[in-house]
């Protein structure tokens, strides 16, 4: 029997997202407060000795080759660990919506790295985070989990005090928004506003959920794009239903609201499900792996 490793891949939300000017290597420097949430994919990694790595999923359109970050991560792990003949067949039970700004693919990759290193124990924490950084911009945060400040491309991380326990409603409209397209559109405009990242840090230090929520902001919402109208309509519905704050996560198209009362979240989920393709409830989750 081939050995199986099971690991959870938690979705991420942006509590805030700020972007600097393009930095000349095709990327932008970011300043983001990120949060891992209980919505997750389930991974089963079956170890093989044929040196091949592949993935398959309940969503048939997810690629099974290196375009899938989970495959890229496993190959990198085996290479860095000197496990040349090691192979893996990765099954991903996907629940995190695709094209949502919730780092679903990055989180699958991070779960592969966590799972493989828990099993083989070949890489130091610093090496594991190098493998994450190589795999993609959001993979390091997904490896770490919890509540964190992310800088650079997203790979420079500092853990922050945990977001106080709350009820989160996530809505993903049917459309997706292309990440490069949105960065491009952002370069062409003068931003009207930036998130108060220091204020969010202070509110987290104080364990003050309402003050965190009041400061949540994502600069991508400023891009003049007809899809942002849909985003602001969903935000308004969440706020009208009692959310302490609501913003789009990452480059969208998912939008979330944070509630203190569980009762309100059930009612708003029921209402929003009538018109939005994907609606779910989630809670913040804590640190998955310590930082180097
Ligand atoms: O990280 P990911 O591969 O998802 O990024 C896709 C594209 O988004 C990049 O090729 C780049 O054009 C843009 N991007 C950026 N700055 C970042 C992250 C992504 O400009 N920090």
PDB file of C-alpha atoms and ligand atoms in Angstrom:
ATOM      1  CA  UNK A   1       0.000   0.000   0.000  1.00  0.00           C
ATOM      2  CA  UNK A   2       1.300   3.447  -0.898  1.00  0.00           C
ATOM      3  CA  UNK A   3       1.453   5.863   2.016  1.00  0.00           C
ATOM      4  CA  UNK A   4      -1.128   8.660   2.126  1.00  0.00           C
ATOM      5  CA  UNK A   5      -0.714  12.118   3.645  1.00  0.00           C
ATOM      6  CA  UNK A   6      -3.785  14.207   4.405  1.00  0.00           C
ATOM      7  CA  UNK A   7      -3.654  17.989   4.773  1.00  0.00           C
ATOM      8  CA  UNK A   8      -6.116  20.896   4.843  1.00  0.00           C
ATOM      9  CA  UNK A   9      -5.653  23.948   2.646  1.00  0.00           C
ATOM     10  CA  UNK A  10      -7.360  27.000   4.178  1.00  0.00           C
ATOM     11  CA  UNK A  11      -8.560  29.950   2.086  1.00  0.00           C
ATOM     12  CA  UNK A  12      -7.185  33.456   2.711  1.00  0.00           C
ATOM     13  CA  UNK A  13      -8.924  36.792   2.873  1.00  0.00           C
ATOM     14  CA  UNK A  14      -7.422  40.252   2.648  1.00  0.00           C
ATOM     15  CA  UNK A  15      -8.362  42.374   5.646  1.00  0.00           C
ATOM     16  CA  UNK A  16      -6.542  45.123   3.732  1.00  0.00           C
ATOM     17  CA  UNK A  17      -4.698  45.401   0.444  1.00  0.00           C
ATOM     18  CA  UNK A  18      -2.403  48.233  -0.629  1.00  0.00           C
ATOM     19  CA  UNK A  19      -0.242  48.333  -3.778  1.00  0.00           C
ATOM     20  CA  UNK A  20       2.840  50.452  -4.603  1.00  0.00           C
ATOM     21  CA  UNK A  21       4.090  51.491  -8.040  1.00  0.00           C
ATOM     22  CA  UNK A  22       5.362  48.699 -10.371  1.00  0.00           C
ATOM     23  CA  UNK A  23       8.850  47.677  -9.227  1.00  0.00           C
ATOM     24  CA  UNK A  24      10.400  46.858 -12.611  1.00  0.00           C
ATOM     25  CA  UNK A  25      10.446  43.044 -12.443  1.00  0.00           C
ATOM     26  CA  UNK A  26       6.830  42.590 -13.535  1.00  0.00           C
ATOM     27  CA  UNK A  27       5.579  42.757  -9.947  1.00  0.00           C
ATOM     28  CA  UNK A  28       4.296  45.368  -7.509  1.00  0.00           C
ATOM     29  CA  UNK A  29       5.200  45.764  -3.851  1.00  0.00           C
ATOM     30  CA  UNK A  30       2.228  45.049  -1.655  1.00  0.00           C
ATOM     31  CA  UNK A  31       1.202  45.837   1.906  1.00  0.00           C
ATOM     32  CA  UNK A  32      -1.557  43.508   3.061  1.00  0.00           C
ATOM     33  CA  UNK A  33      -3.124  42.188   6.218  1.00  0.00           C
ATOM     34  CA  UNK A  34      -4.085  38.589   5.485  1.00  0.00           C
ATOM     35  CA  UNK A  35      -6.317  36.165   7.346  1.00  0.00           C
ATOM     36  CA  UNK A  36      -6.710  32.387   7.000  1.00  0.00           C
ATOM     37  CA  UNK A  37     -10.316  31.164   7.249  1.00  0.00           C
ATOM     38  CA  UNK A  38     -12.028  27.839   7.854  1.00  0.00           C
ATOM     39  CA  UNK A  39     -13.234  27.393   4.245  1.00  0.00           C
ATOM     40  CA  UNK A  40     -10.792  24.781   2.967  1.00  0.00           C
ATOM     41  CA  UNK A  41      -9.792  22.277   0.303  1.00  0.00           C
ATOM     42  CA  UNK A  42      -8.883  18.749   1.457  1.00  0.00           C
ATOM     43  CA  UNK A  43      -5.734  17.193   0.018  1.00  0.00           C
ATOM     44  CA  UNK A  44      -4.730  13.552  -0.060  1.00  0.00           C
ATOM     45  CA  UNK A  45      -1.153  13.016  -1.209  1.00  0.00           C
ATOM     46  CA  UNK A  46      -0.432   9.407  -2.179  1.00  0.00           C
ATOM     47  CA  UNK A  47       3.311   8.764  -2.240  1.00  0.00           C
ATOM     48  CA  UNK A  48       4.742   6.765  -5.139  1.00  0.00           C
ATOM     49  CA  UNK A  49       8.263   5.802  -6.151  1.00  0.00           C
ATOM     50  CA  UNK A  50       8.019   6.529  -9.857  1.00  0.00           C
ATOM     51  CA  UNK A  51       9.420  10.082  -9.682  1.00  0.00           C
ATOM     52  CA  UNK A  52       6.200  11.518 -11.170  1.00  0.00           C
ATOM     53  CA  UNK A  53       3.975  14.173  -9.637  1.00  0.00           C
ATOM     54  CA  UNK A  54       0.388  14.723 -10.754  1.00  0.00           C
ATOM     55  CA  UNK A  55      -2.841  16.149  -9.374  1.00  0.00           C
ATOM     56  CA  UNK A  56      -6.539  15.578  -9.896  1.00  0.00           C
ATOM     57  CA  UNK A  57      -9.576  17.227  -8.394  1.00  0.00           C
ATOM     58  CA  UNK A  58     -13.345  17.036  -8.092  1.00  0.00           C
ATOM     59  CA  UNK A  59     -13.286  20.084 -10.423  1.00  0.00           C
ATOM     60  CA  UNK A  60     -12.258  18.498 -13.707  1.00  0.00           C
ATOM     61  CA  UNK A  61     -11.012  21.749 -15.280  1.00  0.00           C
ATOM     62  CA  UNK A  62      -8.212  22.135 -12.691  1.00  0.00           C
ATOM     63  CA  UNK A  63      -4.911  21.235 -14.454  1.00  0.00           C
ATOM     64  CA  UNK A  64      -3.100  18.099 -13.313  1.00  0.00           C
ATOM     65  CA  UNK A  65       0.382  19.199 -14.377  1.00  0.00           C
ATOM     66  CA  UNK A  66       2.797  21.902 -13.226  1.00  0.00           C
ATOM     67  CA  UNK A  67       0.293  24.649 -14.025  1.00  0.00           C
ATOM     68  CA  UNK A  68      -1.297  23.404 -10.809  1.00  0.00           C
ATOM     69  CA  UNK A  69       0.685  25.042  -7.970  1.00  0.00           C
ATOM     70  CA  UNK A  70       0.268  21.898  -5.833  1.00  0.00           C
ATOM     71  CA  UNK A  71       2.278  19.938  -8.420  1.00  0.00           C
ATOM     72  CA  UNK A  72       4.882  22.707  -8.730  1.00  0.00           C
ATOM     73  CA  UNK A  73       5.298  22.727  -4.923  1.00  0.00           C
ATOM     74  CA  UNK A  74       5.679  18.936  -4.618  1.00  0.00           C
ATOM     75  CA  UNK A  75       8.300  18.835  -7.393  1.00  0.00           C
ATOM     76  CA  UNK A  76      10.225  21.659  -5.721  1.00  0.00           C
ATOM     77  CA  UNK A  77      10.022  19.888  -2.352  1.00  0.00           C
ATOM     78  CA  UNK A  78      11.389  16.597  -3.703  1.00  0.00           C
ATOM     79  CA  UNK A  79      14.155  18.445  -5.555  1.00  0.00           C
ATOM     80  CA  UNK A  80      15.224  20.510  -2.512  1.00  0.00           C
ATOM     81  CA  UNK A  81      14.966  17.476  -0.215  1.00  0.00           C
ATOM     82  CA  UNK A  82      17.110  15.345  -2.550  1.00  0.00           C
ATOM     83  CA  UNK A  83      14.284  12.798  -2.904  1.00  0.00           C
ATOM     84  CA  UNK A  84      14.932  12.147  -6.595  1.00  0.00           C
ATOM     85  CA  UNK A  85      12.841   8.988  -7.079  1.00  0.00           C
ATOM     86  CA  UNK A  86       9.949  10.209  -4.988  1.00  0.00           C
ATOM     87  CA  UNK A  87       6.623  10.729  -6.753  1.00  0.00           C
ATOM     88  CA  UNK A  88       3.171  11.790  -5.598  1.00  0.00           C
ATOM     89  CA  UNK A  89      -0.370  11.649  -6.813  1.00  0.00           C
ATOM     90  CA  UNK A  90      -2.326  14.525  -5.250  1.00  0.00           C
ATOM     91  CA  UNK A  91      -6.099  14.474  -4.902  1.00  0.00           C
ATOM     92  CA  UNK A  92      -7.676  17.869  -4.196  1.00  0.00           C
ATOM     93  CA  UNK A  93     -11.241  18.099  -2.933  1.00  0.00           C
ATOM     94  CA  UNK A  94     -11.878  21.712  -3.923  1.00  0.00           C
ATOM     95  CA  UNK A  95     -14.245  23.916  -1.964  1.00  0.00           C
ATOM     96  CA  UNK A  96     -12.428  27.246  -2.228  1.00  0.00           C
ATOM     97  CA  UNK A  97     -13.858  28.983  -5.306  1.00  0.00           C
ATOM     98  CA  UNK A  98     -11.478  29.457  -8.226  1.00  0.00           C
ATOM     99  CA  UNK A  99     -10.735  32.998  -9.475  1.00  0.00           C
ATOM    100  CA  UNK A 100     -11.928  34.458  -6.202  1.00  0.00           C
ATOM    101  CA  UNK A 101      -8.868  36.188  -4.706  1.00  0.00           C
ATOM    102  CA  UNK A 102      -8.859  33.602  -1.919  1.00  0.00           C
ATOM    103  CA  UNK A 103      -5.530  31.962  -2.846  1.00  0.00           C
ATOM    104  CA  UNK A 104      -7.093  28.536  -3.418  1.00  0.00           C
ATOM    105  CA  UNK A 105      -4.283  27.289  -5.692  1.00  0.00           C
ATOM    106  CA  UNK A 106      -1.593  28.802  -3.450  1.00  0.00           C
ATOM    107  CA  UNK A 107      -3.169  27.228  -0.396  1.00  0.00           C
ATOM    108  CA  UNK A 108      -3.179  23.784  -2.053  1.00  0.00           C
ATOM    109  CA  UNK A 109       0.547  24.271  -2.783  1.00  0.00           C
ATOM    110  CA  UNK A 110       1.218  25.324   0.817  1.00  0.00           C
ATOM    111  CA  UNK A 111      -0.676  22.282   2.117  1.00  0.00           C
ATOM    112  CA  UNK A 112       1.530  20.046  -0.055  1.00  0.00           C
ATOM    113  CA  UNK A 113       4.666  21.640   1.425  1.00  0.00           C
ATOM    114  CA  UNK A 114       3.360  21.328   5.017  1.00  0.00           C
ATOM    115  CA  UNK A 115       2.214  17.751   4.483  1.00  0.00           C
ATOM    116  CA  UNK A 116       5.393  16.572   2.772  1.00  0.00           C
ATOM    117  CA  UNK A 117       7.660  18.157   5.368  1.00  0.00           C
ATOM    118  CA  UNK A 118       5.625  16.768   8.284  1.00  0.00           C
ATOM    119  CA  UNK A 119       6.193  13.341   6.697  1.00  0.00           C
ATOM    120  CA  UNK A 120       9.794  13.518   5.433  1.00  0.00           C
ATOM    121  CA  UNK A 121      11.218  16.226   7.769  1.00  0.00           C
ATOM    122  CA  UNK A 122      13.929  17.042   5.216  1.00  0.00           C
ATOM    123  CA  UNK A 123      13.709  20.856   5.015  1.00  0.00           C
ATOM    124  CA  UNK A 124      14.303  23.487   7.676  1.00  0.00           C
ATOM    125  CA  UNK A 125      11.569  26.066   8.212  1.00  0.00           C
ATOM    126  CA  UNK A 126      13.639  28.620   6.235  1.00  0.00           C
ATOM    127  CA  UNK A 127      13.996  26.165   3.319  1.00  0.00           C
ATOM    128  CA  UNK A 128      10.296  25.331   3.398  1.00  0.00           C
ATOM    129  CA  UNK A 129       9.471  29.034   3.089  1.00  0.00           C
ATOM    130  CA  UNK A 130      11.984  29.340   0.207  1.00  0.00           C
ATOM    131  CA  UNK A 131      10.089  26.551  -1.576  1.00  0.00           C
ATOM    132  CA  UNK A 132       6.848  28.450  -0.929  1.00  0.00           C
ATOM    133  CA  UNK A 133       8.260  31.707  -2.309  1.00  0.00           C
ATOM    134  CA  UNK A 134       9.483  29.897  -5.424  1.00  0.00           C
ATOM    135  CA  UNK A 135       6.024  28.381  -5.972  1.00  0.00           C
ATOM    136  CA  UNK A 136       4.016  31.657  -5.929  1.00  0.00           C
ATOM    137  CA  UNK A 137       3.425  35.047  -4.279  1.00  0.00           C
ATOM    138  CA  UNK A 138       0.682  33.935  -1.841  1.00  0.00           C
ATOM    139  CA  UNK A 139       2.066  30.482  -0.985  1.00  0.00           C
ATOM    140  CA  UNK A 140       4.212  31.673   1.944  1.00  0.00           C
ATOM    141  CA  UNK A 141       1.199  33.211   3.712  1.00  0.00           C
ATOM    142  CA  UNK A 142      -0.874  30.080   3.076  1.00  0.00           C
ATOM    143  CA  UNK A 143       1.941  27.981   4.564  1.00  0.00           C
ATOM    144  CA  UNK A 144       2.039  30.174   7.674  1.00  0.00           C
ATOM    145  CA  UNK A 145      -1.717  30.813   8.106  1.00  0.00           C
ATOM    146  CA  UNK A 146      -3.234  32.812  10.957  1.00  0.00           C
ATOM    147  CA  UNK A 147      -3.252  36.609  10.778  1.00  0.00           C
ATOM    148  CA  UNK A 148      -0.234  38.232   9.118  1.00  0.00           C
ATOM    149  CA  UNK A 149       1.187  41.343   7.524  1.00  0.00           C
ATOM    150  CA  UNK A 150       2.483  40.524   4.027  1.00  0.00           C
ATOM    151  CA  UNK A 151       4.960  42.775   2.205  1.00  0.00           C
ATOM    152  CA  UNK A 152       7.039  42.570  -0.978  1.00  0.00           C
ATOM    153  CA  UNK A 153       5.243  40.322  -3.469  1.00  0.00           C
ATOM    154  CA  UNK A 154       3.475  38.906  -0.410  1.00  0.00           C
ATOM    155  CA  UNK A 155       6.328  36.672   0.730  1.00  0.00           C
ATOM    156  CA  UNK A 156       7.713  38.906   3.522  1.00  0.00           C
ATOM    157  CA  UNK A 157       5.554  37.941   6.478  1.00  0.00           C
ATOM    158  CA  UNK A 158       5.069  39.030  10.062  1.00  0.00           C
ATOM    159  CA  UNK A 159       2.504  37.298  12.249  1.00  0.00           C
ATOM    160  CA  UNK A 160       0.065  39.689  13.934  1.00  0.00           C
ATOM    161  CA  UNK A 161      -2.216  39.118  16.932  1.00  0.00           C
ATOM    162  CA  UNK A 162      -5.102  36.866  15.856  1.00  0.00           C
ATOM    163  CA  UNK A 163      -8.239  38.477  14.438  1.00  0.00           C
ATOM    164  CA  UNK A 164     -10.827  38.247  17.259  1.00  0.00           C
ATOM    165  CA  UNK A 165     -13.295  35.375  16.680  1.00  0.00           C
ATOM    166  CA  UNK A 166     -16.102  36.446  14.342  1.00  0.00           C
ATOM    167  CA  UNK A 167     -18.507  35.205  11.668  1.00  0.00           C
ATOM    168  CA  UNK A 168     -17.491  35.754   8.080  1.00  0.00           C
ATOM    169  CA  UNK A 169     -19.805  35.593   5.062  1.00  0.00           C
ATOM    170  CA  UNK A 170     -18.033  35.065   1.734  1.00  0.00           C
ATOM    171  CA  UNK A 171     -19.800  35.693  -1.605  1.00  0.00           C
ATOM    172  CA  UNK A 172     -18.268  34.911  -4.978  1.00  0.00           C
ATOM    173  CA  UNK A 173     -20.137  36.303  -7.978  1.00  0.00           C
ATOM    174  CA  UNK A 174     -20.070  34.211 -11.151  1.00  0.00           C
ATOM    175  CA  UNK A 175     -17.406  36.307 -12.925  1.00  0.00           C
ATOM    176  CA  UNK A 176     -13.645  36.127 -12.274  1.00  0.00           C
ATOM    177  CA  UNK A 177     -11.242  39.083 -12.591  1.00  0.00           C
ATOM    178  CA  UNK A 178      -7.844  38.600 -14.237  1.00  0.00           C
ATOM    179  CA  UNK A 179      -5.028  39.453 -11.797  1.00  0.00           C
ATOM    180  CA  UNK A 180      -2.536  40.956 -14.350  1.00  0.00           C
ATOM    181  CA  UNK A 181      -5.394  42.920 -15.946  1.00  0.00           C
ATOM    182  CA  UNK A 182      -6.373  44.424 -12.604  1.00  0.00           C
ATOM    183  CA  UNK A 183      -2.765  45.383 -11.710  1.00  0.00           C
ATOM    184  CA  UNK A 184      -2.483  47.017 -15.138  1.00  0.00           C
ATOM    185  CA  UNK A 185      -5.705  48.964 -14.642  1.00  0.00           C
ATOM    186  CA  UNK A 186      -4.496  50.082 -11.215  1.00  0.00           C
ATOM    187  CA  UNK A 187      -1.249  51.491 -12.681  1.00  0.00           C
ATOM    188  CA  UNK A 188      -3.322  53.735 -14.940  1.00  0.00           C
ATOM    189  CA  UNK A 189      -5.207  55.500 -12.124  1.00  0.00           C
ATOM    190  CA  UNK A 190      -4.348  57.723  -9.177  1.00  0.00           C
ATOM    191  CA  UNK A 191      -5.554  55.982  -6.047  1.00  0.00           C
ATOM    192  CA  UNK A 192      -8.021  58.044  -4.050  1.00  0.00           C
ATOM    193  CA  UNK A 193      -7.396  56.235  -0.811  1.00  0.00           C
ATOM    194  CA  UNK A 194      -5.084  53.762   0.941  1.00  0.00           C
ATOM    195  CA  UNK A 195      -5.951  51.400   3.773  1.00  0.00           C
ATOM    196  CA  UNK A 196      -4.922  52.462   7.275  1.00  0.00           C
ATOM    197  CA  UNK A 197      -2.628  49.461   7.773  1.00  0.00           C
ATOM    198  CA  UNK A 198      -1.050  50.922  10.934  1.00  0.00           C
ATOM    199  CA  UNK A 199      -4.543  51.476  12.367  1.00  0.00           C
ATOM    200  CA  UNK A 200      -5.495  47.852  11.611  1.00  0.00           C
ATOM    201  CA  UNK A 201      -2.337  46.639  13.379  1.00  0.00           C
ATOM    202  CA  UNK A 202      -3.163  48.804  16.374  1.00  0.00           C
ATOM    203  CA  UNK A 203      -6.753  47.488  16.443  1.00  0.00           C
ATOM    204  CA  UNK A 204      -5.458  43.886  16.272  1.00  0.00           C
ATOM    205  CA  UNK A 205      -3.044  44.665  19.124  1.00  0.00           C
ATOM    206  CA  UNK A 206      -6.063  45.894  21.113  1.00  0.00           C
ATOM    207  CA  UNK A 207      -8.209  42.876  20.116  1.00  0.00           C
ATOM    208  CA  UNK A 208     -10.774  45.367  18.790  1.00  0.00           C
ATOM    209  CA  UNK A 209     -12.735  43.672  15.973  1.00  0.00           C
ATOM    210  CA  UNK A 210     -14.961  46.677  15.209  1.00  0.00           C
ATOM    211  CA  UNK A 211     -11.972  48.978  14.706  1.00  0.00           C
ATOM    212  CA  UNK A 212     -10.341  46.392  12.406  1.00  0.00           C
ATOM    213  CA  UNK A 213     -13.552  46.146  10.371  1.00  0.00           C
ATOM    214  CA  UNK A 214     -13.950  49.931  10.100  1.00  0.00           C
ATOM    215  CA  UNK A 215     -10.499  50.135   8.485  1.00  0.00           C
ATOM    216  CA  UNK A 216     -10.774  47.219   6.027  1.00  0.00           C
ATOM    217  CA  UNK A 217     -10.008  48.458   2.512  1.00  0.00           C
ATOM    218  CA  UNK A 218      -8.775  47.040  -0.790  1.00  0.00           C
ATOM    219  CA  UNK A 219      -7.309  49.524  -3.330  1.00  0.00           C
ATOM    220  CA  UNK A 220      -8.432  47.308  -6.256  1.00  0.00           C
ATOM    221  CA  UNK A 221     -12.006  48.362  -5.529  1.00  0.00           C
ATOM    222  CA  UNK A 222     -11.038  51.807  -6.874  1.00  0.00           C
ATOM    223  CA  UNK A 223     -10.384  50.474 -10.398  1.00  0.00           C
ATOM    224  CA  UNK A 224     -13.023  51.766 -12.808  1.00  0.00           C
ATOM    225  CA  UNK A 225     -14.489  48.467 -13.990  1.00  0.00           C
ATOM    226  CA  UNK A 226     -18.158  47.615 -14.363  1.00  0.00           C
ATOM    227  CA  UNK A 227     -17.596  44.466 -12.278  1.00  0.00           C
ATOM    228  CA  UNK A 228     -16.676  46.644  -9.287  1.00  0.00           C
ATOM    229  CA  UNK A 229     -20.304  47.879  -9.322  1.00  0.00           C
ATOM    230  CA  UNK A 230     -21.411  44.306  -8.570  1.00  0.00           C
ATOM    231  CA  UNK A 231     -18.763  44.151  -5.839  1.00  0.00           C
ATOM    232  CA  UNK A 232     -20.076  47.351  -4.207  1.00  0.00           C
ATOM    233  CA  UNK A 233     -23.670  46.127  -4.440  1.00  0.00           C
ATOM    234  CA  UNK A 234     -22.744  42.950  -2.550  1.00  0.00           C
ATOM    235  CA  UNK A 235     -20.788  45.001   0.007  1.00  0.00           C
ATOM    236  CA  UNK A 236     -23.832  47.202   0.577  1.00  0.00           C
ATOM    237  CA  UNK A 237     -26.055  44.166   1.118  1.00  0.00           C
ATOM    238  CA  UNK A 238     -23.612  42.762   3.680  1.00  0.00           C
ATOM    239  CA  UNK A 239     -23.371  46.100   5.523  1.00  0.00           C
ATOM    240  CA  UNK A 240     -27.164  46.584   5.438  1.00  0.00           C
ATOM    241  CA  UNK A 241     -27.515  43.091   6.944  1.00  0.00           C
ATOM    242  CA  UNK A 242     -25.347  44.113   9.903  1.00  0.00           C
ATOM    243  CA  UNK A 243     -21.739  43.464   8.821  1.00  0.00           C
ATOM    244  CA  UNK A 244     -19.151  45.497  10.781  1.00  0.00           C
ATOM    245  CA  UNK A 245     -17.159  45.797   7.532  1.00  0.00           C
ATOM    246  CA  UNK A 246     -17.145  44.331   4.007  1.00  0.00           C
ATOM    247  CA  UNK A 247     -14.539  44.389   1.219  1.00  0.00           C
ATOM    248  CA  UNK A 248     -13.362  42.484  -1.861  1.00  0.00           C
ATOM    249  CA  UNK A 249     -10.493  40.050  -1.207  1.00  0.00           C
ATOM    250  CA  UNK A 250      -7.299  40.106  -3.315  1.00  0.00           C
ATOM    251  CA  UNK A 251      -8.054  40.758  -6.974  1.00  0.00           C
ATOM    252  CA  UNK A 252     -11.595  39.459  -6.485  1.00  0.00           C
ATOM    253  CA  UNK A 253     -14.120  38.600  -7.342  1.00  0.00           C
ATOM    254  CA  UNK A 254     -15.061  37.287  -3.876  1.00  0.00           C
ATOM    255  CA  UNK A 255     -16.433  39.781  -1.354  1.00  0.00           C
ATOM    256  CA  UNK A 256     -16.774  39.131   2.363  1.00  0.00           C
ATOM    257  CA  UNK A 257     -18.425  40.704   5.369  1.00  0.00           C
ATOM    258  CA  UNK A 258     -17.521  40.305   9.037  1.00  0.00           C
ATOM    259  CA  UNK A 259     -20.339  39.899  11.566  1.00  0.00           C
ATOM    260  CA  UNK A 260     -20.356  39.595  15.333  1.00  0.00           C
ATOM    261  CA  UNK A 261     -23.779  37.912  15.546  1.00  0.00           C
ATOM    262  CA  UNK A 262     -24.175  34.354  14.226  1.00  0.00           C
ATOM    263  CA  UNK A 263     -27.958  34.874  13.801  1.00  0.00           C
ATOM    264  CA  UNK A 264     -27.404  37.725  11.315  1.00  0.00           C
ATOM    265  CA  UNK A 265     -25.026  35.619   9.206  1.00  0.00           C
ATOM    266  CA  UNK A 266     -27.567  32.827   8.754  1.00  0.00           C
ATOM    267  CA  UNK A 267     -30.225  35.290   7.581  1.00  0.00           C
ATOM    268  CA  UNK A 268     -27.897  37.136   5.175  1.00  0.00           C
ATOM    269  CA  UNK A 269     -26.547  33.862   3.717  1.00  0.00           C
ATOM    270  CA  UNK A 270     -30.079  32.685   2.992  1.00  0.00           C
ATOM    271  CA  UNK A 271     -30.919  35.986   1.269  1.00  0.00           C
ATOM    272  CA  UNK A 272     -27.698  36.242  -0.768  1.00  0.00           C
ATOM    273  CA  UNK A 273     -27.893  32.606  -1.940  1.00  0.00           C
ATOM    274  CA  UNK A 274     -30.987  33.580  -3.941  1.00  0.00           C
ATOM    275  CA  UNK A 275     -28.863  35.731  -6.273  1.00  0.00           C
ATOM    276  CA  UNK A 276     -25.162  34.859  -5.863  1.00  0.00           C
ATOM    277  CA  UNK A 277     -23.588  31.652  -7.183  1.00  0.00           C
ATOM    278  CA  UNK A 278     -21.369  30.948  -4.142  1.00  0.00           C
ATOM    279  CA  UNK A 279     -22.136  32.007  -0.567  1.00  0.00           C
ATOM    280  CA  UNK A 280     -20.613  30.452   2.552  1.00  0.00           C
ATOM    281  CA  UNK A 281     -19.992  31.075   6.241  1.00  0.00           C
ATOM    282  CA  UNK A 282     -16.499  30.824   7.713  1.00  0.00           C
ATOM    283  CA  UNK A 283     -14.461  31.601  10.846  1.00  0.00           C
ATOM    284  CA  UNK A 284     -10.886  32.831  11.225  1.00  0.00           C
ATOM    285  CA  UNK A 285      -8.305  30.057  11.712  1.00  0.00           C
ATOM    286  CA  UNK A 286      -4.986  30.295  13.524  1.00  0.00           C
ATOM    287  CA  UNK A 287      -1.329  29.767  12.627  1.00  0.00           C
ATOM    288  CA  UNK A 288      -0.546  26.616  10.598  1.00  0.00           C
ATOM    289  CA  UNK A 289       3.262  26.860  10.576  1.00  0.00           C
ATOM    290  CA  UNK A 290       5.691  29.116  12.466  1.00  0.00           C
ATOM    291  CA  UNK A 291       7.690  31.631  10.408  1.00  0.00           C
ATOM    292  CA  UNK A 292      11.484  31.235  10.049  1.00  0.00           C
TER     293      UNK A 292
HETATM  294  O1  LIG B   1       1.454  35.963  -8.269  1.00  0.00           O
HETATM  295  P1  LIG B   1       0.704  35.641  -9.505  1.00  0.00           P
HETATM  296  O2  LIG B   1       1.462  34.761 -10.429  1.00  0.00           O
HETATM  297  O3  LIG B   1      -0.698  35.201  -9.277  1.00  0.00           O
HETATM  298  O4  LIG B   1       0.578  37.045 -10.284  1.00  0.00           O
HETATM  299  C1  LIG B   1       0.017  37.140 -11.565  1.00  0.00           C
HETATM  300  C2  LIG B   1       0.405  38.485 -12.176  1.00  0.00           C
HETATM  301  O5  LIG B   1      -0.117  39.566 -11.368  1.00  0.00           O
HETATM  302  C3  LIG B   1       1.895  38.753 -12.249  1.00  0.00           C
HETATM  303  O6  LIG B   1       2.446  38.206 -13.395  1.00  0.00           O
HETATM  304  C4  LIG B   1       1.919  40.287 -12.246  1.00  0.00           C
HETATM  305  O7  LIG B   1       1.567  40.783 -13.528  1.00  0.00           O
HETATM  306  C5  LIG B   1       0.793  40.650 -11.304  1.00  0.00           C
HETATM  307  N1  LIG B   1       1.298  40.840  -9.942  1.00  0.00           N
HETATM  308  C6  LIG B   1       1.961  42.017  -9.622  1.00  0.00           C
HETATM  309  N2  LIG B   1       2.446  42.214  -8.349  1.00  0.00           N
HETATM  310  C7  LIG B   1       2.252  41.281  -7.382  1.00  0.00           C
HETATM  311  C8  LIG B   1       1.575  40.072  -7.673  1.00  0.00           C
HETATM  312  C9  LIG B   1       1.104  39.889  -8.972  1.00  0.00           C
HETATM  313  O8  LIG B   1       2.123  42.882 -10.475  1.00  0.00           O
HETATM  314  N3  LIG B   1       2.720  41.519  -6.146  1.00  0.00           N
END
